[in-house]
Short mmCIF file of C-alpha atoms and ligand atoms in Angstrom, two decimals:
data_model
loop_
_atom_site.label_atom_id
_atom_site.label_comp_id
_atom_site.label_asym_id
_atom_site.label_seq_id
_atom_site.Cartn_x
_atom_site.Cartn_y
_atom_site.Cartn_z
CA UNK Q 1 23.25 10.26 -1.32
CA UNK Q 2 23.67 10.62 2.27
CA UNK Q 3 22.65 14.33 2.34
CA UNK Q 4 19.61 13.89 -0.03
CA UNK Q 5 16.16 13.74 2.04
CA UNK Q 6 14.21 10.89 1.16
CA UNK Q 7 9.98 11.20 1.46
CA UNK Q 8 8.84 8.86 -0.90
CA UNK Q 9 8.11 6.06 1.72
CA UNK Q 10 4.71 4.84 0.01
CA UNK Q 11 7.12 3.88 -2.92
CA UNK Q 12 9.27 2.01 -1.17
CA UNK Q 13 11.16 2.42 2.46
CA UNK Q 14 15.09 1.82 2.95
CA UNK Q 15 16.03 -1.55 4.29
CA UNK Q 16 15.71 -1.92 8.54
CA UNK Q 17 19.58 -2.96 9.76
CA UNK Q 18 16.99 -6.22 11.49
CA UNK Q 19 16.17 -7.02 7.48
CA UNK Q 20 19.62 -6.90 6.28
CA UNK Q 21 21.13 -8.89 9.13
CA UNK Q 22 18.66 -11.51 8.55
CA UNK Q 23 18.78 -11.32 4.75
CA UNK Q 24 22.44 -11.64 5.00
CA UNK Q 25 22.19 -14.60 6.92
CA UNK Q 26 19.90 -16.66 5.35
CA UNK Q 27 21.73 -15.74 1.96
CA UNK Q 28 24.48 -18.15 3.28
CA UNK Q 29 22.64 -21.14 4.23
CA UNK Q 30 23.14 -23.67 1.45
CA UNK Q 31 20.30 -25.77 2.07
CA UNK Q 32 17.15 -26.18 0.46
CA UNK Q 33 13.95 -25.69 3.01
CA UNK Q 34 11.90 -28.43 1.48
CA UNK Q 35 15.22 -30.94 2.02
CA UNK Q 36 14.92 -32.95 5.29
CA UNK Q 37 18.76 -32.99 6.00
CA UNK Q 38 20.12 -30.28 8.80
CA UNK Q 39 21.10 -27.78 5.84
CA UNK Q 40 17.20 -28.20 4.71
CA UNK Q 41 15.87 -28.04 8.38
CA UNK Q 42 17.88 -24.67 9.23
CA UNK Q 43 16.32 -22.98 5.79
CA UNK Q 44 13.03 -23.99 7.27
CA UNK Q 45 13.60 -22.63 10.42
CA UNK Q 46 13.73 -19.10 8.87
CA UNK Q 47 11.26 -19.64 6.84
CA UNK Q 48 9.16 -20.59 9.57
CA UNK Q 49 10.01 -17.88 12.10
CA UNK Q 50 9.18 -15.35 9.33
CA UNK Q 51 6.18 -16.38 9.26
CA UNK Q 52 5.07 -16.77 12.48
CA UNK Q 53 6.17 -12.78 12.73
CA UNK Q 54 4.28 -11.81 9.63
CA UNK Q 55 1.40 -13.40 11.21
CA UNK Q 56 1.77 -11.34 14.12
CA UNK Q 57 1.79 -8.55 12.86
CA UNK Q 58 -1.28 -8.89 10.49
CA UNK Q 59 -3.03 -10.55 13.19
CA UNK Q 60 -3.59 -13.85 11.37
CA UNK Q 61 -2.04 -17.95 12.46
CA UNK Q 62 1.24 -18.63 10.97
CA UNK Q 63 -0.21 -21.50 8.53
CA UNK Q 64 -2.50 -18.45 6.78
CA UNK Q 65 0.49 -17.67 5.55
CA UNK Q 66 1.22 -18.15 2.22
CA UNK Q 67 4.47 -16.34 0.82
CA UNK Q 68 4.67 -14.49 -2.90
CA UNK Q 69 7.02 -12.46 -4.96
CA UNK Q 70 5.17 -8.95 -3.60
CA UNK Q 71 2.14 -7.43 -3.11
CA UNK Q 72 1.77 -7.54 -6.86
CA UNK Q 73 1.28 -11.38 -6.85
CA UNK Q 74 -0.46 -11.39 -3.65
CA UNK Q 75 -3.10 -9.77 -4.94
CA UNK Q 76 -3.11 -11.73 -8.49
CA UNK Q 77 -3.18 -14.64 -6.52
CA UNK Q 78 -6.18 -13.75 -4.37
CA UNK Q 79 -8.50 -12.38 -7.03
CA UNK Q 80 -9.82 -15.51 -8.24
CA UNK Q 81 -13.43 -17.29 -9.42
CA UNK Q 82 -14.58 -20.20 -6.92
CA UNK Q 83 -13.32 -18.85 -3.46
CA UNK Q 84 -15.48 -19.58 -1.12
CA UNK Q 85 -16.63 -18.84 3.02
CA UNK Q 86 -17.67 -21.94 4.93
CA UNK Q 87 -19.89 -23.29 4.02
CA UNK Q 88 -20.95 -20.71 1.41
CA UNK Q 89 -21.14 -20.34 -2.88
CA UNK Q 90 -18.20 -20.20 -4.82
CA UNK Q 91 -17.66 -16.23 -5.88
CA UNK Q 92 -18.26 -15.79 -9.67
CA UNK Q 93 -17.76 -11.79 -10.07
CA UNK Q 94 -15.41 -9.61 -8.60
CA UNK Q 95 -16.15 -6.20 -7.14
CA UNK Q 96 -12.95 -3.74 -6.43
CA UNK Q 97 -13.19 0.23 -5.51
CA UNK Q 98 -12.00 2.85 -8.00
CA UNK Q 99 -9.06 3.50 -6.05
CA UNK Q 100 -6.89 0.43 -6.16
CA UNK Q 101 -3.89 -0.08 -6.98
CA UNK Q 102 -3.52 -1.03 -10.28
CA UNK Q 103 -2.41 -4.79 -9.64
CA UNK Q 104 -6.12 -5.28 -8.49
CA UNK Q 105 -7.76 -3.26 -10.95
CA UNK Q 106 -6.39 -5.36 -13.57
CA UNK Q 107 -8.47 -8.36 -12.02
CA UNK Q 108 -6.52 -11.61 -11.46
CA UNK Q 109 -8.18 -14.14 -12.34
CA UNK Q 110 -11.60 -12.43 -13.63
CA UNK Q 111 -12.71 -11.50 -16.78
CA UNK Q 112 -12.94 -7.73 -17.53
CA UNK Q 113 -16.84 -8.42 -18.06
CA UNK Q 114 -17.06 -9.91 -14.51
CA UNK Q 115 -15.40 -6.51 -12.80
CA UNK Q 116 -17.57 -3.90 -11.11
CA UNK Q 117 -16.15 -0.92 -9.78
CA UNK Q 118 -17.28 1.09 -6.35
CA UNK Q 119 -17.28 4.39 -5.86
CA UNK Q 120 -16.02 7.05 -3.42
CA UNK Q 121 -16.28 9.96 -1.94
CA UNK Q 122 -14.51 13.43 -2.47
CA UNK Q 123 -12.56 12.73 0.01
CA UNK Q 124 -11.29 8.98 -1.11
CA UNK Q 125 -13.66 6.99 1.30
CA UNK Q 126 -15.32 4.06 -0.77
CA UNK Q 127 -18.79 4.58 -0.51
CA UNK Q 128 -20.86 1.76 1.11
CA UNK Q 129 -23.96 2.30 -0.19
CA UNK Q 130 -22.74 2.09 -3.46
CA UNK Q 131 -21.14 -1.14 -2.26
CA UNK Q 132 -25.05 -2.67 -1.30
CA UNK Q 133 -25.98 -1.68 -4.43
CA UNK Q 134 -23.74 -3.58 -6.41
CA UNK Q 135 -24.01 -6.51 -4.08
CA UNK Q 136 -27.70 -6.90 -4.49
CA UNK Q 137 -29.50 -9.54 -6.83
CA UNK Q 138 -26.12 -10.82 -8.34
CA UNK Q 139 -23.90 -13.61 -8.16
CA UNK Q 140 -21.83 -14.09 -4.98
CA UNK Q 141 -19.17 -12.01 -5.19
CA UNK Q 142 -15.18 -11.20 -3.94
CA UNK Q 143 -15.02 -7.91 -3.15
CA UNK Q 144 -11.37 -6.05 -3.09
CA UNK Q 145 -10.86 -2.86 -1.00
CA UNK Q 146 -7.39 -1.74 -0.41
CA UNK Q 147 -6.93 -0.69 3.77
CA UNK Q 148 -5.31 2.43 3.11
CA UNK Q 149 -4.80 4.20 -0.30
CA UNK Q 150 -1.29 4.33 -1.62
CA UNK Q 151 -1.67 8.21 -3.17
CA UNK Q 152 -3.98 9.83 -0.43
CA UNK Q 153 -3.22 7.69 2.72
CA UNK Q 154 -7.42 7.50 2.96
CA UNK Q 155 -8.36 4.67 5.37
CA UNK Q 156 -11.07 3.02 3.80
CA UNK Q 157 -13.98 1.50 6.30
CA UNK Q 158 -13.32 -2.36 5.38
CA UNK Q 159 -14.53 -3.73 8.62
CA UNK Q 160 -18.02 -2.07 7.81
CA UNK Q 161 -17.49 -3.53 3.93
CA UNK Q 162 -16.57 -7.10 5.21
CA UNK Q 163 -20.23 -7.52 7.37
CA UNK Q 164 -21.78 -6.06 4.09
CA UNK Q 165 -20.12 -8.31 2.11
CA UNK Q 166 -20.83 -11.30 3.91
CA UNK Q 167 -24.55 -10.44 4.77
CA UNK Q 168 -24.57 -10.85 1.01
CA UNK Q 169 -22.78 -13.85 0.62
CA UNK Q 170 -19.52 -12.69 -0.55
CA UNK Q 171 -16.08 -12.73 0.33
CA UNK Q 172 -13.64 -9.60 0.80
CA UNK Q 173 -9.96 -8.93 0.27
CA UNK Q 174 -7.73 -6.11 1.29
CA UNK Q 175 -4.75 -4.92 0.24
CA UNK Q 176 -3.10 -4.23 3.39
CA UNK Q 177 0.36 -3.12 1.52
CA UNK Q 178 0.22 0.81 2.48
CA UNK Q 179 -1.16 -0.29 6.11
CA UNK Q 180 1.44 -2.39 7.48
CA UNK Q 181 4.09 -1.16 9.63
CA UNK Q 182 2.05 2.72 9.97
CA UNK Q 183 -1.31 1.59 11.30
CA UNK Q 184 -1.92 -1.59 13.40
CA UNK Q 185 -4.81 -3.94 12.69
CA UNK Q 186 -5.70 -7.27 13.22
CA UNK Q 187 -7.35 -9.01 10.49
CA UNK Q 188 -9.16 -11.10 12.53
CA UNK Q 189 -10.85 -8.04 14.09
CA UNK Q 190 -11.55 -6.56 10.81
CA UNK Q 191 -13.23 -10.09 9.55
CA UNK Q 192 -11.57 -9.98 6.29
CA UNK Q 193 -11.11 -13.38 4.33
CA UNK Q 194 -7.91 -12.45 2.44
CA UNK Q 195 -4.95 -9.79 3.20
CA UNK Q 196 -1.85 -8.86 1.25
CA UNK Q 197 1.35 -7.52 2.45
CA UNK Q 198 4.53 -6.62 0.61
CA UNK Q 199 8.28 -6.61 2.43
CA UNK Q 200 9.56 -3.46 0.89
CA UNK Q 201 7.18 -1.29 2.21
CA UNK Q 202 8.13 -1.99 5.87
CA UNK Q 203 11.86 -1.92 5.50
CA UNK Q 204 12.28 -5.39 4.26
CA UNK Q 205 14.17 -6.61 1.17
CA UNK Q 206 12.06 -5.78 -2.78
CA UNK Q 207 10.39 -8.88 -4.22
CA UNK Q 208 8.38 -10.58 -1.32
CA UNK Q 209 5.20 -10.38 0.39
CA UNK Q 210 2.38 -12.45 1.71
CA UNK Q 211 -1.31 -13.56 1.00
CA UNK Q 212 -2.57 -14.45 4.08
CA UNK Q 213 -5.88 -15.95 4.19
CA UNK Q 214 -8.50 -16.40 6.86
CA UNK Q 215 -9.79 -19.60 8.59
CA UNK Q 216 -11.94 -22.09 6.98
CA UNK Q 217 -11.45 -20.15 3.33
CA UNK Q 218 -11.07 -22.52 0.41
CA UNK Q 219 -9.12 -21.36 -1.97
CA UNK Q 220 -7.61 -19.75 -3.97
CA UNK Q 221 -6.61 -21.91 -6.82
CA UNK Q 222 -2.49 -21.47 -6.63
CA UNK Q 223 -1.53 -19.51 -9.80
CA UNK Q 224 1.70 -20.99 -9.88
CA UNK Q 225 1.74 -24.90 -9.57
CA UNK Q 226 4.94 -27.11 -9.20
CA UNK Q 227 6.01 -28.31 -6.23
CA UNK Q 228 4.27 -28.50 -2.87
CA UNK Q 229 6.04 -25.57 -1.33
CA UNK Q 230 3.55 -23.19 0.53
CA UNK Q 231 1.48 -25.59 1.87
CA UNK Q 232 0.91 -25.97 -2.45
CA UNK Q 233 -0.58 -22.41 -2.76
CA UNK Q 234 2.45 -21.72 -4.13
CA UNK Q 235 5.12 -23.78 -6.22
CA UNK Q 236 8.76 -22.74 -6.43
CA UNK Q 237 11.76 -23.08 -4.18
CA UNK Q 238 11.35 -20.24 -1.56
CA UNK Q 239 13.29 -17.01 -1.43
CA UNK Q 240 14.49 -17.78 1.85
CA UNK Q 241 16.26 -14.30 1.80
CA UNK Q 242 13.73 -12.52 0.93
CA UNK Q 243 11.28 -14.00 3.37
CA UNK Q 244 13.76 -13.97 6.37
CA UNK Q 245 14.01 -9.85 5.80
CA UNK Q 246 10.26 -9.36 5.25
CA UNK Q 247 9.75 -11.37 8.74
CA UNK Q 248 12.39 -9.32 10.29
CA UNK Q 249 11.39 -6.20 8.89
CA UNK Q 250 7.64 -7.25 10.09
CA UNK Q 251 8.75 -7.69 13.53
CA UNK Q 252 10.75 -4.34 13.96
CA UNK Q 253 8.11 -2.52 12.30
CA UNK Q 254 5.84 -3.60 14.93
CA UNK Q 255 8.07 -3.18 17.82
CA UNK Q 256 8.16 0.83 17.22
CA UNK Q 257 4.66 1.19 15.76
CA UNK Q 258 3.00 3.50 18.11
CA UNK Q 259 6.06 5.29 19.13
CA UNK Q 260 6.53 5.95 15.56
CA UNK Q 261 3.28 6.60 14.51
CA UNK Q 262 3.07 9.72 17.52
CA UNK Q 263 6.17 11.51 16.25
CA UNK Q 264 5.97 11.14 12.56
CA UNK Q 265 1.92 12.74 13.20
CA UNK Q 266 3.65 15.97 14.39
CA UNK Q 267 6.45 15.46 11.77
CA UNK Q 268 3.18 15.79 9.42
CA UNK Q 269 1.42 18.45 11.01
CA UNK Q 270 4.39 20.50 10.74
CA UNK Q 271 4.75 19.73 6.97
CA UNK Q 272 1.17 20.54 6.37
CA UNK Q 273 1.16 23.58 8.23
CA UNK Q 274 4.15 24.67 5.96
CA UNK Q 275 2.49 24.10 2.95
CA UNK Q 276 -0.59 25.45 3.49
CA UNK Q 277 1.55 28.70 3.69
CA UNK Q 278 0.86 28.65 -0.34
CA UNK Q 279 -2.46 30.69 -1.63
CA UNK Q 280 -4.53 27.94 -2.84
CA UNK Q 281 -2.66 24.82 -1.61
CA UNK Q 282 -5.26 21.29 -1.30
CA UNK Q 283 -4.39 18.76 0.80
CA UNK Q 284 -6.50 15.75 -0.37
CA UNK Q 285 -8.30 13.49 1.72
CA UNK Q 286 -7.09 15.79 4.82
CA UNK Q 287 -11.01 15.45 6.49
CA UNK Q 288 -11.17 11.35 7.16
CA UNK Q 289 -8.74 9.39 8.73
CA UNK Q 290 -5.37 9.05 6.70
CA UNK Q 291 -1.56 7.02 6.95
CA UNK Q 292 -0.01 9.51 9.68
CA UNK Q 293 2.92 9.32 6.53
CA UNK Q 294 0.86 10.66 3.83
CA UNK Q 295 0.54 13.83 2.72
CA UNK Q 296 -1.12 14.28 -0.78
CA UNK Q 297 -0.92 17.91 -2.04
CA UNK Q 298 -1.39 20.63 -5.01
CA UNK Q 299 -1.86 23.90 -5.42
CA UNK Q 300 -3.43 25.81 -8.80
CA UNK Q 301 -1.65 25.38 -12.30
CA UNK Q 302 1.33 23.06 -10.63
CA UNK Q 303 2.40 21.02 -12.57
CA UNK Q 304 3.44 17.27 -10.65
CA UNK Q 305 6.54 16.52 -12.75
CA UNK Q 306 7.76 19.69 -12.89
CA UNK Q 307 7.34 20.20 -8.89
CA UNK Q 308 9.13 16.60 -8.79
CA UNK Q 309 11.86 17.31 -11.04
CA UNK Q 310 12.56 20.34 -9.10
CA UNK Q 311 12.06 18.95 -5.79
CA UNK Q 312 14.78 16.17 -6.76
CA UNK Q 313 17.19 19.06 -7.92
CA UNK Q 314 17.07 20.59 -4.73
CA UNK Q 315 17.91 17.08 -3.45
CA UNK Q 316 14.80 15.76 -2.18
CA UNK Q 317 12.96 12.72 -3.19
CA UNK Q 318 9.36 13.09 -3.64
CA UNK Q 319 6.81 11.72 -6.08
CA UNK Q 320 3.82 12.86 -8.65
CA UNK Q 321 0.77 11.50 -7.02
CA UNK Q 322 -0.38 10.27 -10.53
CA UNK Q 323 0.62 6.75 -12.16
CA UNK Q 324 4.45 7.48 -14.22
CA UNK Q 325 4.85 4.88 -16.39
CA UNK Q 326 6.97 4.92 -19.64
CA UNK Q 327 8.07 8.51 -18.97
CA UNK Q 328 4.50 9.68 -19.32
CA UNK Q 329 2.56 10.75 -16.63
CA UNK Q 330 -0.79 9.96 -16.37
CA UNK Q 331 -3.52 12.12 -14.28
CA UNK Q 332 -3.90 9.95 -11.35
CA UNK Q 333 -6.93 7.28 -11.57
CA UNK Q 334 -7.67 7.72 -7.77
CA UNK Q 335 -8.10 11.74 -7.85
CA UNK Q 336 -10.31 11.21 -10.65
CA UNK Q 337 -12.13 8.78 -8.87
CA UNK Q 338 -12.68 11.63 -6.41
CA UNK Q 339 -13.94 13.51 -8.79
CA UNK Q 340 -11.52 16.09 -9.96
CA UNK Q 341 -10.43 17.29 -13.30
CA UNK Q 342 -7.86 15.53 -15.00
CA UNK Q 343 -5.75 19.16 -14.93
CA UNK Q 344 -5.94 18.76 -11.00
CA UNK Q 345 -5.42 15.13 -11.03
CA UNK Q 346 -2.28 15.49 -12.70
CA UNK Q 347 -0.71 18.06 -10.73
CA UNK Q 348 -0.39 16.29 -7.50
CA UNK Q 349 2.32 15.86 -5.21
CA UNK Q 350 2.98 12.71 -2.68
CA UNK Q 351 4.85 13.40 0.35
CA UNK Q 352 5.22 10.46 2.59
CA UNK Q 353 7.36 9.67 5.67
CA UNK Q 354 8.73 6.96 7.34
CA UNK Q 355 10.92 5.76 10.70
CA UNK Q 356 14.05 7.79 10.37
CA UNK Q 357 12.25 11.34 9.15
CA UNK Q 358 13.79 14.16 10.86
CA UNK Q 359 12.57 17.85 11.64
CA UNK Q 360 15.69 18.67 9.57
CA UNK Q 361 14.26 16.46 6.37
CA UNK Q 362 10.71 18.52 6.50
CA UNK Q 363 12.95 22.23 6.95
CA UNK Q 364 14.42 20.95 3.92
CA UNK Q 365 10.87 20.02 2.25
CA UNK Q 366 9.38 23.18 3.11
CA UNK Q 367 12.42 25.43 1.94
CA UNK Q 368 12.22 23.65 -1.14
CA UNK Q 369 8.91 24.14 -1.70
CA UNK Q 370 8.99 27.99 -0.82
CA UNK Q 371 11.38 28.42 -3.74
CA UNK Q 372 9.54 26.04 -6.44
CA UNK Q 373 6.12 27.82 -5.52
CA UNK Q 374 7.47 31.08 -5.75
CA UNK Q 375 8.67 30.72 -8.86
CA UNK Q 376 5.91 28.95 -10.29
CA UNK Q 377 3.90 31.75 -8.97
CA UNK Q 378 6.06 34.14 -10.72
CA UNK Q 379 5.74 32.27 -14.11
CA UNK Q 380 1.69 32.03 -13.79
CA UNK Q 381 1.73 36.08 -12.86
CA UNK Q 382 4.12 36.11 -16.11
CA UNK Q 383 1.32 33.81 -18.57
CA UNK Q 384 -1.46 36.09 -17.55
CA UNK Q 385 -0.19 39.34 -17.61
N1 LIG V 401 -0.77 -2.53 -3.43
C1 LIG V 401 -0.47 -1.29 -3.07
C2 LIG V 401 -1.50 -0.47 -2.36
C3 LIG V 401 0.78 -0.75 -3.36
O1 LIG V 401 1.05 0.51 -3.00
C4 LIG V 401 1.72 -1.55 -4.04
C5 LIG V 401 3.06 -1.01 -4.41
O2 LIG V 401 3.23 0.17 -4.63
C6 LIG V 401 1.37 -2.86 -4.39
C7 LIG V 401 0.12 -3.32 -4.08
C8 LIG V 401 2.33 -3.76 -5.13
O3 LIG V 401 3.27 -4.32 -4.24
P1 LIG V 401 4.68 -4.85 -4.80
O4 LIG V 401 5.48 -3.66 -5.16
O5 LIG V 401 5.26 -5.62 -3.64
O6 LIG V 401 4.37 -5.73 -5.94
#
């Protein structure tokens, strides 16, 4: 695989040598963390230094800090009737924007009558007003807006959405997932209640991720209930693994943030440049603020599987901006949200970057693509003569 290009980042990113070293290691310790003995005690020790670095880097104290399977259950785990702010109402309805991922569109904990939906812009940005408008006269309510959008990178104005929401009495998550590790932020500064973060998105092992949840918050209820691990958010004998990588994988990821961030701009740039070389090529949310990774793209009549299939032939790992699952692909739910046609919203193309992208990797990209448009040029010319 070694001479394949890999720019599906926003999928998943390859492990950081500071996640496998620590994975490895806390793979041999025998004991259990909950177990007082020394074996017990050194578990915990990981456990706890993971956390501590997770909390650094989301800007939150370590004892926020409640550790899950992924992002997936994160966000299962925070969508739930009866949270509450100090000293405020228990939320009864949940609010989420159109372009979530689909583990919060599904709702945790509320019932599909109890699930409003905000809108956004063209350009991906959840729309605020639309946000008051929903909030008004109702129940309290937990509002869910993802930080940055998986497909389209979009950077979504949640420190503006969490003074709306409270004004009204509500609480708000995020889903932080896409954020971490390419944009910093601090949650306090944003004055969110609730975050989620998965491991395998900032080099660290598949499987783990965080809830972290702000001071003074009561709740959630824990989904899973057993023992008293996770300060009894969350029952089950920890994946001390798992949560040693995603701490070390936290901490490197912040370490060579900015530096990172500068040189895989112009790594984008470049890219986009290139494929604007196409007639007709749309680069979607390209006017507001966006992941310096992401790159979202089509161009008329392409077709996203086809472009992926033959990207991946020509040994280069992209993806189909829309949702693939069972072999079928879907137009994607957040381009439709932006209001374009389901034709458009299934031919896009995800490009995203991450820590070891070279110059080389996007001369690759862009040769590849000169070939596949070309031809699919050639066959359009073809249908319509
Ligand atoms: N939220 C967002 C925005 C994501 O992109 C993903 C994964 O693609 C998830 C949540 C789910 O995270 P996990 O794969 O850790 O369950």
């Amino acid at each position: 695989m070694s001479d394949r290009v890999y720019l599906d980042w926003n999928a998943t990113t390859p492990l950081r040598d500071e996640a496998r070293r620590a994975t490895a290691a806390a793979l041999d310790l025998p004991g259990n963390a909950s177990s007082v003995h020394a074996e017990g005690r050194e578990a915990r020790k990981w456990i706890e230094g993971a956390r501590s670095a997770v909390a650094t880097a989301v800007g939150a104290q370590p004892r926020s800090v409640v550790f899950t399977s992924g992002g997936t259950e994160a966000n299962a785990l925070a969508l739930a009737p009866g949270l509450r702010r100090d000293g405020g109402s228990a939320v009864e309805r949940l609010i989420v924007s159109a372009v979530e991922h689909v583990s919060v569109l599904f709702g945790g904990r509320f019932s599909q009558t109890s699930i409003a939906s905000i809108g956004v812009t063209r350009a991906g940005v959840v729309d605020l007003d639309h946000l008051r408008d929903l909030l008004r006269g109702g129940p309290p309510a937990l509002v869910s807006i993802m930080l940055a959008n998986n497909e389209t990178g979009a950077i979504q104005p949640v420190e503006e959405a969490a003074a709306i929401v409270h004004e009204a009495g509500g609480v708000l998550h995020i889903d932080a997932v896409q954020a971490l590790g390419k944009i910093s932020f601090d949650m306090r500064g944003l004055g969110v209640d609730l975050l989620t973060v998965s491991a395998h998105k900032v080099g660290g092992p598949k499987g783990v991720g965080a809830l972290v949840l702000s001071e003074g918050l009561s709740g959630p209820e824990p989904l899973l209930r057993g023992g008293g691990q996770e300060l009894s958010r969350r029952a089950g004998t920890e994946n001390v693994a798992g949560i040693a990588g995603f701490g070390a994988a936290a901490a490197a990821a912040m370490d060579c943030l900015p530096a990172s961030t500068a040189r895989i701009q112009t790594l984008r740039k470049q890219l986009e440049n290139g494929l604007r070389q196409t007639r007709g090529t749309l680069i979607f949310s390209d006017s507001v603020q966006r992941l310096p990774n992401t790159t979202l793209f089509t161009v008329p009549g392409l077709r996203a599987e086809t472009a992926v299939i033959g990207f991946d032939l020509a040994g280069i790992a992209v993806s189909s901006g829309s949702a693939c699952s069972s072999g079928k692909v879907q137009p994607s739910h957040v381009l439709q949200a932006m209001g374009f046609d389901a034709e458009i919203a299934q031919g896009a193309v995800r490009l995203s970057m991450g820590w070891s992208t070279q110059d080389a990797d996007i001369d690759s990209c862009l040769e590849a693509w000169r070939s596949l448009s070309g031809r699919l040029l050639k066959s359009q010319r073809r249908n319509t003569a």
